[in-house]
Coordinates of C-alpha atoms in Angstrom, one line a residue:
Chain O
M1 CA 39.2 -3.8 20.0
G2 CA 36.1 -1.8 20.3
I3 CA 32.7 -2.9 19.0
L4 CA 32.8 -0.2 16.5
E5 CA 36.2 0.6 14.9
V6 CA 36.6 3.5 12.5
K7 CA 39.9 3.8 10.7
G8 CA 41.1 6.5 8.3
V9 CA 37.6 7.5 7.1
N10 CA 37.5 10.3 4.5
K11 CA 34.4 11.8 2.9
R12 CA 34.3 14.7 0.5
F13 CA 31.2 16.5 -0.9
G14 CA 32.4 18.3 -3.9
G15 CA 35.0 20.7 -2.7
L16 CA 34.2 20.2 1.0
Q17 CA 36.2 17.8 3.1
A18 CA 33.4 16.7 5.4
L19 CA 35.5 14.0 7.1
G20 CA 39.2 13.9 7.2
D21 CA 41.1 10.8 8.4
V22 CA 38.7 10.0 11.2
N23 CA 39.8 7.3 13.7
L24 CA 37.5 6.3 16.4
S25 CA 36.9 3.3 18.6
V26 CA 33.8 2.7 20.6
E27 CA 34.3 0.2 23.4
E28 CA 31.6 -2.4 24.2
N29 CA 29.1 -1.5 26.9
T30 CA 30.1 2.2 27.1
V31 CA 28.3 5.4 26.3
H32 CA 30.4 7.2 23.8
A33 CA 29.6 10.8 22.9
I34 CA 30.7 12.5 19.7
I35 CA 30.5 16.3 20.0
G36 CA 31.6 19.2 17.9
P37 CA 30.4 22.5 16.5
N38 CA 27.9 22.7 13.7
G39 CA 29.4 21.4 10.5
A40 CA 32.0 19.4 12.3
G41 CA 30.9 16.3 10.4
K42 CA 29.1 14.5 13.2
S43 CA 26.0 13.5 11.2
T44 CA 28.1 12.6 8.2
L45 CA 30.1 10.3 10.4
L46 CA 26.9 8.7 11.8
N47 CA 25.5 8.3 8.3
C48 CA 28.7 6.3 7.4
F49 CA 27.9 3.9 10.2
V50 CA 24.4 3.1 9.1
G51 CA 24.9 2.7 5.4
K52 CA 23.3 6.0 4.3
L53 CA 26.7 7.3 3.1
I54 CA 29.7 5.4 1.9
P55 CA 33.1 7.0 2.8
D56 CA 35.6 7.7 0.0
S57 CA 38.2 5.8 1.9
G58 CA 38.9 4.1 5.2
S59 CA 37.1 1.3 7.1
V60 CA 34.2 1.0 9.5
M61 CA 34.1 -2.3 11.3
F62 CA 31.3 -3.4 13.5
D63 CA 31.7 -6.4 15.7
G64 CA 34.6 -7.6 13.4
Q65 CA 32.7 -7.1 10.2
S66 CA 32.9 -4.2 7.7
V67 CA 29.6 -2.3 7.3
L68 CA 30.7 -0.5 4.2
G69 CA 28.7 -1.2 1.1
R70 CA 25.9 -2.7 3.1
K71 CA 22.3 -1.4 2.9
P72 CA 20.8 0.2 6.0
Y73 CA 18.5 -2.8 6.6
E74 CA 21.5 -5.2 6.5
I75 CA 23.4 -3.1 9.0
N76 CA 20.4 -3.1 11.3
Q77 CA 20.3 -6.9 11.0
M78 CA 23.9 -6.9 12.2
G79 CA 22.8 -5.2 15.4
I80 CA 22.9 -1.5 15.0
S81 CA 19.8 0.5 15.7
R82 CA 19.4 4.2 15.1
V83 CA 17.4 7.0 16.8
F84 CA 16.9 10.0 14.6
Q85 CA 17.0 13.7 15.4
T86 CA 13.3 14.0 14.9
P87 CA 11.6 10.8 15.9
E88 CA 11.0 8.5 12.9
I89 CA 8.0 6.4 13.6
F90 CA 5.1 4.9 11.6
T91 CA 2.7 7.7 12.2
D92 CA -0.3 5.9 10.4
L93 CA 0.0 2.9 12.7
T94 CA -0.9 2.3 16.3
V95 CA 1.7 2.4 19.0
L96 CA 1.6 -1.4 19.4
E97 CA 2.0 -2.0 15.7
N98 CA 5.0 0.4 15.7
V99 CA 6.8 -1.9 18.2
M100 CA 5.6 -5.2 16.6
I101 CA 7.2 -4.3 13.3
P102 CA 10.8 -4.3 14.6
C103 CA 10.0 -7.6 16.5
F104 CA 9.0 -9.2 13.2
A105 CA 12.2 -7.8 11.6
K106 CA 14.3 -9.3 14.4
R107 CA 12.5 -12.7 14.2
D108 CA 11.9 -13.2 10.5
G109 CA 14.8 -11.2 8.9
A110 CA 14.7 -8.6 6.2
F111 CA 11.8 -10.2 4.3
R112 CA 9.2 -12.8 4.9
M113 CA 6.0 -13.4 3.0
H114 CA 3.4 -13.9 5.7
A115 CA 0.3 -12.6 3.9
I116 CA -2.4 -15.0 5.0
E117 CA -2.0 -15.4 8.8
H118 CA -3.6 -12.8 11.0
V119 CA -1.4 -10.3 12.9
G120 CA -3.4 -11.1 16.0
S121 CA -2.3 -14.7 15.9
E122 CA 1.3 -13.7 16.5
A123 CA 0.9 -13.9 20.3
A124 CA 4.7 -14.1 21.0
I125 CA 5.4 -11.0 19.0
R126 CA 2.6 -9.1 20.6
E127 CA 3.7 -10.0 24.1
Q128 CA 7.3 -9.0 23.3
A129 CA 6.1 -5.6 22.0
E130 CA 3.8 -5.1 25.0
Q131 CA 6.6 -6.0 27.4
M132 CA 8.8 -3.4 25.7
L133 CA 6.0 -0.7 25.9
D134 CA 5.6 -1.5 29.6
D135 CA 9.4 -1.0 30.1
V136 CA 9.1 2.6 28.7
S137 CA 5.8 3.1 30.5
M138 CA 3.7 3.4 27.4
L139 CA 1.6 0.3 27.7
D140 CA -1.6 2.2 28.3
K141 CA -1.1 4.1 25.0
R142 CA -0.7 1.0 22.9
H143 CA -3.9 1.4 20.9
M144 CA -3.4 5.1 20.1
D145 CA -2.4 6.2 16.7
A146 CA 1.3 7.0 16.8
S147 CA 0.6 10.4 15.2
S148 CA -1.4 11.6 18.2
L149 CA 1.5 11.1 20.6
S150 CA 3.3 14.0 22.2
R151 CA 6.8 14.8 21.1
G152 CA 8.3 13.2 24.2
D153 CA 6.2 10.0 23.7
K154 CA 7.2 9.8 20.1
R155 CA 10.8 9.8 21.2
R156 CA 10.1 7.1 23.8
L157 CA 8.3 5.1 21.2
E158 CA 11.2 5.3 18.8
M159 CA 13.6 4.2 21.5
A160 CA 11.3 1.3 22.3
M161 CA 11.2 0.3 18.6
C162 CA 15.1 0.3 18.6
L163 CA 15.5 -1.5 21.9
V164 CA 13.0 -4.2 21.3
Q165 CA 15.4 -5.6 18.7
D166 CA 18.0 -5.8 21.5
P167 CA 20.7 -4.1 19.4
K168 CA 24.4 -4.3 20.3
L169 CA 24.9 -0.7 19.4
L170 CA 22.4 2.1 19.7
L171 CA 23.2 5.2 17.7
L172 CA 21.5 8.4 18.9
D173 CA 21.5 11.5 16.7
E174 CA 20.8 14.5 18.9
P175 CA 18.1 12.7 20.9
T176 CA 17.2 15.8 22.8
A177 CA 17.3 18.3 20.0
G178 CA 14.6 20.9 20.3
M179 CA 13.3 19.6 23.7
A180 CA 12.4 21.6 26.7
R181 CA 14.7 21.1 29.7
A182 CA 12.1 18.8 31.5
D183 CA 11.8 16.5 28.4
T184 CA 15.6 16.5 28.1
N185 CA 16.0 15.3 31.7
N186 CA 13.3 12.7 31.1
T187 CA 15.2 11.4 28.1
I188 CA 18.5 11.3 30.0
D189 CA 16.8 9.3 32.8
L190 CA 15.3 7.0 30.2
L191 CA 18.7 6.4 28.5
K192 CA 20.4 5.8 31.9
E193 CA 17.7 3.4 32.9
I194 CA 18.1 1.5 29.6
K195 CA 21.9 1.4 30.1
D196 CA 21.5 0.1 33.6
K197 CA 19.1 -2.7 32.6
R198 CA 20.9 -4.2 29.6
D199 CA 24.3 -4.7 28.0
I200 CA 24.2 -2.1 25.3
T201 CA 26.7 0.2 23.7
M202 CA 25.5 3.7 22.9
A203 CA 27.0 6.3 20.5
I204 CA 25.5 9.7 21.0
I205 CA 25.8 12.7 18.8
E206 CA 24.9 15.7 20.9
H207 CA 24.9 19.4 21.1
D208 CA 23.7 19.8 24.6
M209 CA 26.6 19.6 27.0
H210 CA 24.3 18.9 29.9
V211 CA 23.3 15.6 28.2
V212 CA 26.8 14.8 27.2
F213 CA 28.4 15.3 30.6
S214 CA 25.6 13.5 32.5
M215 CA 25.8 10.4 30.4
A216 CA 29.0 9.9 28.4
E217 CA 31.9 7.7 29.6
R218 CA 34.1 8.6 26.6
I219 CA 33.9 11.7 24.5
T220 CA 35.3 12.4 21.0
V221 CA 35.5 16.0 20.0
L222 CA 35.2 16.5 16.2
A223 CA 36.2 19.8 14.5
Q224 CA 36.2 20.4 10.8
G225 CA 35.8 16.7 10.1
T226 CA 38.7 15.6 12.2
P227 CA 38.8 14.3 15.8
L228 CA 40.6 16.7 18.0
V229 CA 40.7 14.6 21.2
E230 CA 39.2 11.6 22.7
D231 CA 39.1 11.3 26.5
T232 CA 37.0 11.0 29.6
P233 CA 34.4 13.7 30.3
D234 CA 36.5 15.2 33.2
N235 CA 39.5 15.6 31.0
I236 CA 37.5 17.0 28.1
K237 CA 36.0 19.7 30.3
G238 CA 39.4 21.2 31.0
H239 CA 41.1 20.5 27.7
P240 CA 42.4 23.8 26.2
K241 CA 42.2 22.6 22.6
V242 CA 38.5 21.7 23.1
R243 CA 37.7 25.1 24.7
E244 CA 39.3 26.8 21.8
A245 CA 37.7 24.8 19.0
Y246 CA 34.3 24.2 20.4
L247 CA 33.3 25.5 23.7
G248 CA 34.5 29.0 23.2
E249 CA 33.6 31.2 26.1
A250 CA 30.9 28.9 27.4
Q251 CA 31.1 27.7 30.9
V252 CA 30.9 24.0 31.3
Chain R
M1 CA -14.9 -17.2 11.5
L2 CA -12.6 -18.2 8.6
G3 CA -9.8 -16.4 10.5
L4 CA -11.6 -13.1 10.3
N5 CA -12.9 -11.0 13.2
K6 CA -16.6 -10.2 13.5
K7 CA -16.5 -6.9 11.6
D8 CA -14.5 -8.3 8.7
F9 CA -16.7 -11.4 8.5
S10 CA -19.9 -9.3 8.3
L11 CA -18.3 -7.2 5.6
L12 CA -17.5 -10.4 3.7
L13 CA -21.1 -11.6 4.1
F14 CA -22.3 -8.3 2.9
V15 CA -20.2 -8.5 -0.3
A16 CA -21.3 -12.1 -0.8
F17 CA -24.9 -11.0 -0.4
L18 CA -24.5 -8.2 -3.0
A19 CA -22.8 -10.6 -5.4
I20 CA -25.3 -13.4 -5.1
A21 CA -28.5 -11.2 -5.0
A22 CA -27.3 -8.9 -7.7
P23 CA -29.8 -10.1 -10.3
F24 CA -32.6 -9.0 -7.9
L25 CA -30.9 -5.9 -6.4
L26 CA -30.0 -4.4 -9.7
N27 CA -33.5 -5.0 -11.2
P28 CA -35.7 -2.8 -9.2
F29 CA -38.0 -1.6 -12.0
P30 CA -40.5 -3.9 -13.7
A31 CA -39.6 -4.7 -17.3
S32 CA -42.7 -2.9 -18.6
S33 CA -42.0 0.4 -16.8
S34 CA -40.4 3.4 -18.5
L35 CA -37.6 3.2 -15.9
S36 CA -36.7 -0.3 -16.7
F37 CA -33.9 1.2 -18.8
L38 CA -32.1 2.0 -15.5
N39 CA -32.0 -1.7 -14.5
A40 CA -28.5 -3.0 -14.5
G41 CA -29.4 -6.6 -13.6
Y42 CA -28.5 -8.2 -16.9
P43 CA -25.7 -10.7 -17.1
A44 CA -23.3 -8.8 -19.4
L45 CA -23.2 -5.8 -17.1
M46 CA -23.2 -7.7 -13.8
Q47 CA -20.2 -9.6 -15.1
L48 CA -18.4 -6.3 -15.7
F49 CA -19.3 -5.2 -12.1
A50 CA -17.8 -8.3 -10.7
I51 CA -14.8 -8.4 -12.9
F52 CA -13.8 -4.8 -12.3
A53 CA -14.5 -5.2 -8.6
I54 CA -11.8 -7.9 -8.7
V55 CA -9.4 -5.6 -10.6
L56 CA -10.0 -2.9 -8.0
I57 CA -9.6 -5.2 -5.0
G58 CA -6.2 -6.0 -6.3
F59 CA -5.3 -2.4 -7.2
N60 CA -6.2 -1.4 -3.7
I61 CA -3.7 -3.9 -2.2
L62 CA -1.0 -1.8 -4.0
F63 CA -2.4 1.7 -4.0
G64 CA -4.4 1.5 -0.8
L65 CA -1.8 -0.2 1.4
T66 CA 1.5 1.1 0.0
G67 CA 0.4 4.4 -1.6
Y68 CA 2.2 3.5 -4.8
L69 CA 0.0 4.6 -7.7
S70 CA 0.2 2.3 -10.7
F71 CA -0.9 4.0 -13.8
G72 CA -0.6 0.9 -16.0
H73 CA -2.9 -1.6 -14.5
A74 CA -5.0 -2.1 -17.6
A75 CA -2.0 -3.7 -19.2
F76 CA -2.3 -6.6 -16.8
I77 CA -6.0 -7.0 -17.7
G78 CA -4.9 -7.2 -21.4
I79 CA -2.1 -9.7 -20.7
G80 CA -4.6 -11.9 -18.8
S81 CA -7.1 -11.7 -21.6
Y82 CA -4.6 -12.6 -24.3
T83 CA -3.2 -15.5 -22.2
A84 CA -6.7 -16.9 -21.6
M85 CA -7.5 -16.6 -25.3
W86 CA -4.3 -18.4 -26.3
M87 CA -5.3 -21.2 -24.0
Y88 CA -8.5 -21.6 -25.9
K89 CA -6.7 -21.6 -29.2
L90 CA -4.0 -24.0 -28.2
L91 CA -5.6 -26.3 -25.7
N92 CA -9.4 -26.1 -25.2
F93 CA -12.2 -23.8 -24.0
N94 CA -12.2 -25.0 -20.4
V95 CA -11.8 -21.9 -18.2
I96 CA -10.2 -24.1 -15.5
I97 CA -7.0 -23.9 -17.6
A98 CA -7.5 -20.5 -19.1
I99 CA -8.0 -18.5 -15.9
P100 CA -5.1 -19.9 -13.8
M101 CA -2.8 -19.5 -16.8
A102 CA -3.9 -15.9 -17.2
M103 CA -3.0 -15.3 -13.6
L104 CA 0.4 -17.1 -13.9
V105 CA 1.5 -15.3 -17.1
T106 CA 0.3 -11.9 -15.8
G107 CA 2.2 -12.6 -12.5
I108 CA 5.4 -13.1 -14.5
F109 CA 4.9 -9.8 -16.4
A110 CA 4.1 -8.0 -13.1
L111 CA 7.3 -9.4 -11.6
L112 CA 9.3 -8.0 -14.5
I113 CA 7.5 -4.6 -14.7
G114 CA 7.5 -4.2 -11.0
W115 CA 11.1 -5.1 -10.6
I116 CA 12.0 -2.2 -12.9
S117 CA 9.3 0.3 -11.9
L118 CA 9.9 0.0 -8.2
R119 CA 13.4 1.4 -8.6
R120 CA 11.6 4.7 -8.4
T121 CA 8.9 6.1 -6.1
G122 CA 6.1 8.6 -6.3
I123 CA 5.3 10.1 -9.7
Y124 CA 8.3 8.5 -11.4
F125 CA 6.9 5.1 -10.4
S126 CA 3.5 6.0 -11.9
I127 CA 5.1 7.2 -15.1
L128 CA 7.1 4.1 -15.5
T129 CA 4.1 1.9 -15.1
L130 CA 2.2 4.1 -17.6
A131 CA 5.1 3.7 -20.0
F132 CA 5.0 0.0 -19.8
A133 CA 1.3 -0.1 -20.3
E134 CA 1.6 2.2 -23.4
M135 CA 4.3 0.0 -24.7
A136 CA 2.1 -3.1 -24.3
Y137 CA -0.8 -1.2 -26.1
R138 CA 1.3 0.0 -29.0
L139 CA 3.2 -3.3 -29.4
S140 CA -0.1 -5.2 -29.6
Y141 CA -1.1 -3.1 -32.6
S142 CA 2.2 -3.4 -34.3
V143 CA 4.9 -6.0 -34.0
L144 CA 2.9 -8.3 -31.8
T145 CA 0.0 -8.5 -34.2
P146 CA 0.6 -12.3 -34.8
I147 CA 0.0 -12.8 -31.0
T148 CA -2.6 -10.2 -30.4
G149 CA -4.6 -10.1 -33.6
G150 CA -4.0 -6.3 -33.9
E151 CA -6.9 -4.3 -34.9
T152 CA -9.1 -7.2 -35.7
N153 CA -8.9 -8.4 -32.1
L154 CA -8.2 -12.0 -31.2
S155 CA -10.8 -14.6 -31.2
P156 CA -10.8 -18.4 -31.4
D157 CA -11.0 -20.1 -34.8
P158 CA -12.4 -23.7 -34.2
V159 CA -11.3 -24.7 -37.7
N160 CA -7.7 -23.7 -37.8
D161 CA -6.6 -23.5 -34.2
P162 CA -4.8 -26.6 -32.8
M163 CA -7.0 -26.9 -29.6
V164 CA -5.1 -30.1 -28.8
L165 CA -7.1 -30.9 -25.6
K166 CA -10.5 -30.4 -27.2
S167 CA -12.4 -33.7 -27.7
E168 CA -14.2 -34.5 -30.9
G169 CA -17.4 -32.4 -30.9
G170 CA -16.4 -30.6 -27.7
L171 CA -17.8 -27.2 -26.9
T172 CA -16.4 -24.2 -28.8
V173 CA -17.5 -21.7 -26.3
P174 CA -16.0 -21.1 -22.9
H175 CA -17.1 -23.7 -20.4
L176 CA -16.2 -25.2 -17.1
F177 CA -15.7 -29.0 -17.5
G178 CA -18.3 -29.0 -20.2
F179 CA -20.8 -26.8 -18.5
D180 CA -21.6 -23.9 -20.8
L181 CA -21.0 -20.6 -19.0
N182 CA -23.6 -18.9 -21.1
A183 CA -26.4 -21.1 -19.7
K184 CA -29.2 -18.9 -18.4
T185 CA -32.5 -19.3 -16.5
T186 CA -35.0 -16.5 -16.4
W187 CA -37.6 -16.0 -13.7
E188 CA -40.7 -14.1 -14.5
V189 CA -42.2 -12.7 -11.3
G190 CA -45.2 -10.5 -12.0
S191 CA -43.9 -7.9 -14.4
W192 CA -40.3 -8.4 -13.3
S193 CA -37.9 -10.6 -15.1
F194 CA -34.7 -11.9 -13.4
T195 CA -31.9 -13.5 -15.4
F196 CA -29.4 -15.9 -13.8
E197 CA -26.4 -16.8 -15.8
A198 CA -23.8 -19.4 -15.0
G199 CA -21.0 -17.1 -16.2
Y200 CA -22.0 -14.3 -13.8
Y201 CA -22.1 -16.7 -10.9
L202 CA -18.6 -17.9 -11.7
C203 CA -17.5 -14.2 -11.6
A204 CA -19.4 -13.7 -8.4
L205 CA -17.8 -16.7 -6.7
I206 CA -14.4 -15.6 -7.7
L207 CA -15.1 -12.1 -6.5
I208 CA -16.1 -13.4 -3.1
I209 CA -12.9 -15.5 -2.9
S210 CA -10.8 -12.6 -4.1
F211 CA -12.4 -10.3 -1.5
Y212 CA -11.8 -12.8 1.3
I213 CA -8.1 -13.2 0.3
A214 CA -7.8 -9.4 0.2
I215 CA -9.2 -9.1 3.8
R216 CA -6.7 -11.7 5.0
I217 CA -3.8 -9.8 3.3
F218 CA -5.0 -6.5 4.8
R219 CA -5.0 -8.0 8.3
S220 CA -1.7 -10.0 8.0
P221 CA 1.7 -9.0 9.1
F222 CA 2.5 -8.6 5.4
G223 CA -0.3 -6.0 5.1
M224 CA 1.0 -4.3 8.2
M225 CA 4.4 -4.0 6.7
L226 CA 2.9 -2.5 3.5
R227 CA 1.1 0.1 5.6
A228 CA 4.4 0.8 7.4
I229 CA 6.2 1.4 4.1
K230 CA 3.5 3.9 3.2
S231 CA 3.8 5.6 6.5
N232 CA 7.6 5.8 6.8
N233 CA 9.9 4.2 4.3
Q234 CA 13.1 5.4 6.0
R235 CA 12.2 4.0 9.4
M236 CA 11.4 0.7 7.7
S237 CA 14.9 0.2 6.3
Y238 CA 16.5 1.3 9.5
T239 CA 14.3 -1.3 11.2
G240 CA 16.1 -4.1 9.3
L241 CA 13.4 -4.7 6.7
N242 CA 14.1 -4.8 3.0
T243 CA 11.2 -2.8 1.6
K244 CA 11.8 -3.9 -2.0
P245 CA 10.6 -7.5 -1.9
Y246 CA 7.6 -6.3 0.1
M247 CA 6.7 -3.8 -2.5
L248 CA 7.4 -6.2 -5.4
A249 CA 5.2 -8.8 -3.7
A250 CA 2.3 -6.3 -3.4
F251 CA 2.8 -5.3 -7.0
V252 CA 2.7 -8.8 -8.3
I253 CA -0.3 -9.8 -6.2
S254 CA -2.1 -6.7 -7.5
G255 CA -1.1 -7.6 -11.1
V256 CA -2.3 -11.2 -10.6
Y257 CA -5.7 -9.9 -9.6
A258 CA -5.9 -7.8 -12.8
G259 CA -4.7 -10.9 -14.8
L260 CA -7.5 -12.9 -13.2
A261 CA -10.0 -10.3 -14.2
G262 CA -8.6 -10.3 -17.8
G263 CA -9.0 -14.0 -17.9
L264 CA -12.6 -13.7 -16.6
L265 CA -13.4 -11.2 -19.3
V266 CA -12.4 -13.7 -21.9
A267 CA -14.2 -16.5 -20.1
M268 CA -17.4 -14.4 -20.4
D269 CA -16.9 -13.3 -24.0
A270 CA -14.3 -15.1 -26.1
Q271 CA -12.5 -12.2 -27.6
A272 CA -9.6 -10.0 -26.6
G273 CA -8.5 -6.7 -28.0
A274 CA -5.8 -4.2 -27.2
E275 CA -8.2 -1.4 -26.4
R276 CA -8.4 -3.0 -23.0
M277 CA -4.9 -1.8 -22.3
F278 CA -5.3 1.8 -23.4
W279 CA -4.1 4.3 -20.9
T280 CA -7.6 5.7 -20.3
E281 CA -8.5 2.3 -19.0
S282 CA -5.7 2.5 -16.5
G283 CA -6.9 5.9 -15.6
T284 CA -10.5 4.6 -15.0
I285 CA -9.1 2.1 -12.5
V286 CA -7.5 4.9 -10.6
I287 CA -10.7 7.0 -10.6
M288 CA -12.7 4.0 -9.5
A289 CA -10.4 3.5 -6.5
I290 CA -10.6 7.2 -5.5
L291 CA -14.3 7.5 -6.1
G292 CA -15.0 4.4 -3.9
G293 CA -12.5 5.2 -1.1
V294 CA -8.8 4.4 -1.3
G295 CA -7.4 2.0 1.4
T296 CA -10.9 0.8 2.5
L297 CA -11.9 -2.7 1.9
L298 CA -15.3 -2.0 0.4
G299 CA -14.6 1.3 -1.4
P300 CA -12.9 -0.1 -4.5
I301 CA -15.9 -2.4 -5.2
L302 CA -18.4 0.4 -4.9
G303 CA -16.2 2.6 -7.1
A304 CA -16.0 0.0 -9.8
G305 CA -19.7 -0.6 -9.7
A306 CA -20.6 3.1 -9.7
I307 CA -18.4 3.9 -12.7
K308 CA -19.3 0.8 -14.8
Y309 CA -23.0 1.6 -14.1
M310 CA -22.6 5.2 -15.4
E311 CA -20.5 4.0 -18.3
K312 CA -23.1 1.5 -19.5
I313 CA -26.4 3.1 -18.4
L314 CA -25.9 6.9 -18.6
S315 CA -24.1 6.6 -21.9
S316 CA -27.0 4.8 -23.5
I317 CA -29.8 7.1 -22.4
S318 CA -31.3 8.6 -25.6
E319 CA -33.3 11.8 -26.2
S320 CA -36.5 9.9 -26.8
Q321 CA -36.0 8.2 -23.4
L322 CA -35.6 11.6 -21.8
H323 CA -38.8 12.8 -23.5
T324 CA -40.7 9.9 -22.0
W325 CA -39.5 10.5 -18.5
L326 CA -40.0 14.3 -18.6
G327 CA -43.3 14.1 -20.4
I328 CA -45.2 15.5 -17.5
L329 CA -43.4 18.8 -17.7
P330 CA -44.7 21.7 -19.8
D331 CA -43.4 21.3 -23.3
W332 CA -41.0 24.2 -23.3
L333 CA -39.4 23.1 -20.1
E334 CA -39.3 19.5 -21.3
D335 CA -37.5 20.5 -24.4
A336 CA -35.0 22.6 -22.6
M337 CA -34.3 19.9 -20.0
V338 CA -33.9 17.3 -22.6
Y339 CA -31.6 19.5 -24.6
I340 CA -29.4 20.2 -21.5
L341 CA -29.3 16.6 -20.3
A342 CA -28.8 15.0 -23.7
N343 CA -26.0 17.3 -24.6
F344 CA -24.2 17.7 -21.4
F345 CA -25.0 14.8 -19.0
V346 CA -26.1 11.6 -20.7
G347 CA -25.4 9.7 -23.9
H348 CA -22.1 10.7 -25.4
A349 CA -21.7 13.4 -22.7
W350 CA -21.7 11.0 -19.8
H351 CA -18.0 11.6 -19.1
L352 CA -19.0 15.1 -18.0
T353 CA -21.3 13.6 -15.4
L354 CA -18.5 11.4 -14.2
G355 CA -16.2 14.3 -14.1
L356 CA -18.6 16.3 -11.9
V357 CA -19.3 13.4 -9.6
F358 CA -15.6 12.8 -9.3
M359 CA -14.9 16.5 -8.5
L360 CA -17.7 16.6 -5.9
V361 CA -16.5 13.5 -4.2
V362 CA -12.8 14.6 -4.1
I363 CA -13.7 18.0 -2.8
F364 CA -16.5 17.2 -0.3
V365 CA -15.9 13.6 0.7
P366 CA -12.3 12.8 0.0
G367 CA -12.8 9.4 1.6
G368 CA -15.0 8.5 -1.4
L369 CA -18.3 6.7 -1.4
V370 CA -17.3 4.8 1.8
E371 CA -16.9 8.0 3.7
L372 CA -20.2 9.3 2.3
G373 CA -21.9 6.2 3.5
Q374 CA -20.3 6.6 6.9
R375 CA -21.4 10.2 7.2
I376 CA -25.0 9.4 6.2
G377 CA -24.9 6.4 8.7
N378 CA -23.6 8.7 11.5
R379 CA -26.3 11.3 10.9
F380 CA -28.9 8.5 10.9
R381 CA -27.5 7.1 14.1
R382 CA -27.5 10.4 15.9
K383 CA -31.2 10.7 15.4
K384 CA -31.9 7.1 16.5
P385 CA -29.1 6.3 18.9
D386 CA -30.3 2.8 19.5
T387 CA -29.8 1.7 15.9
A388 CA -27.2 -1.0 15.7
P389 CA -24.1 0.2 13.9
S390 CA -23.7 -1.4 10.6
G391 CA -20.4 -2.9 9.5
E392 CA -21.0 -2.1 5.9
T393 CA -18.7 0.8 5.5
T394 CA -15.9 -0.1 7.8
P395 CA -12.6 1.5 6.6
A396 CA -9.6 -0.7 6.5
E397 CA -7.7 1.0 9.2

């Protein structure tokens, strides 16, 4: 039993079959990549995991519980955090505040009315957030406005915001999209470091084969909304069906 | 101090000073001078300053922190007023009952209206709140006339109303445990005359407390969550936070502030009318917030004061007044100036002045009066670098 079990998921948008009978199992403490050409349904699938979309049929079980019909915040509270294609952070707040908010969400749940105490009196939350920022080497930037960070730092900050909640599953939606090679390598190093330090499962949607093959332990290839193969990176590289459907003439 | 940092505390002291010293600060001209007309230091107007400052402090918790623009806030003032009035009619004239009840009932209405309106965001949210306020306004002139008094307004009737808690021969004007809120003392100092009224000081005290609570909310984790919702709603829900109760709480707090203000209006003058809920009143609240500086702590108070001052003072300047002031000019110029001013800028035409001021502020100092103050302060400081920075115009963030 994987930590994330997807069975027979279908999703149609009007006449388009976005997902057709998707079965997928993500094992605990692995890095599982989902790859496929544009329009293969990768993002649709991911949106079904986090409550943004509800499949027409099928089941998505996380840690033994169904996520279907739950709101994004409820699914997060179950232990799934998500990193977006373009970093989604609180741009009007400081870096430290950005990381303190998920700490509050983790400690107090989806809502708590704490309107009179001062943020500064929450020493434990602050320490936790600072520790996390130290882990991603951003402690010196904690008082900056998040909007003034570089793209790479915004990505780091978003990761810190997800990781500080100690999620069981981290979903990454093209974490290196639009990045220069150096930034991409930094991100890979950061993710590897995270993986080495803690027990965490990662599911990555990625276009960049360099990222996929330097990180993934399992790979699922999606084409036209249906999984073609699921295997180890070495086997995927040489798989004829994958070459045909996705890799084309590219050398990998 | 009081759980505030130094900057916030000095801001609180500044507002407390303004509120307490208002009878002096707003009366700069001697009673005998021809400019005494510009004095705003009389109780009825100072009460309005304080009461609308309270409305705006609450409005700013919603609009300033979350960015949700309520276009129906005047309805809450109206609901607060009617509730306070019914407390007079049913129980007695002690405002210690009327004002908390006004807050409670307004809070219940805010919960209901917010629960429905917050299903939408942006302009749709604004329109929904506007629709509710218009409904409240229209209903109070039609089917709800038995409750609201309709066009004749609602006022207490000591003969026919039950007033079950009123003792034999008890006061029939608003009072606080028997202390008449209309009690006044006047100081004559030289040719100046300063009036101190119990009612105004009740408003001032409540204003200071309201402002203090607002600072605490701004600096609390709750306030931080509201700013986060404004900044990135999507990230908020993927961070495991349910944005809806946060928004609803902000809406209700904001509504309760308006209800408190409505109750105070009735505590100062025992009558309530539906015109308080008209949509232009809601619009004025929005304009006050923007003119003062949205999202800053001090801005809304300044905006409320500036507009209420213009509304009461500019609108009542008459042609003869202008003639007195401009008497030193040559006659032809005097007549021309008076004609232009009287027809386009003061008296009935004061809205045009407001419109111009509003346009200038939005175009040149989008941060409102607070930003204007900061810019002037910065220029001043550059010339004299050793001047201590003042905390008077500290923005919220």
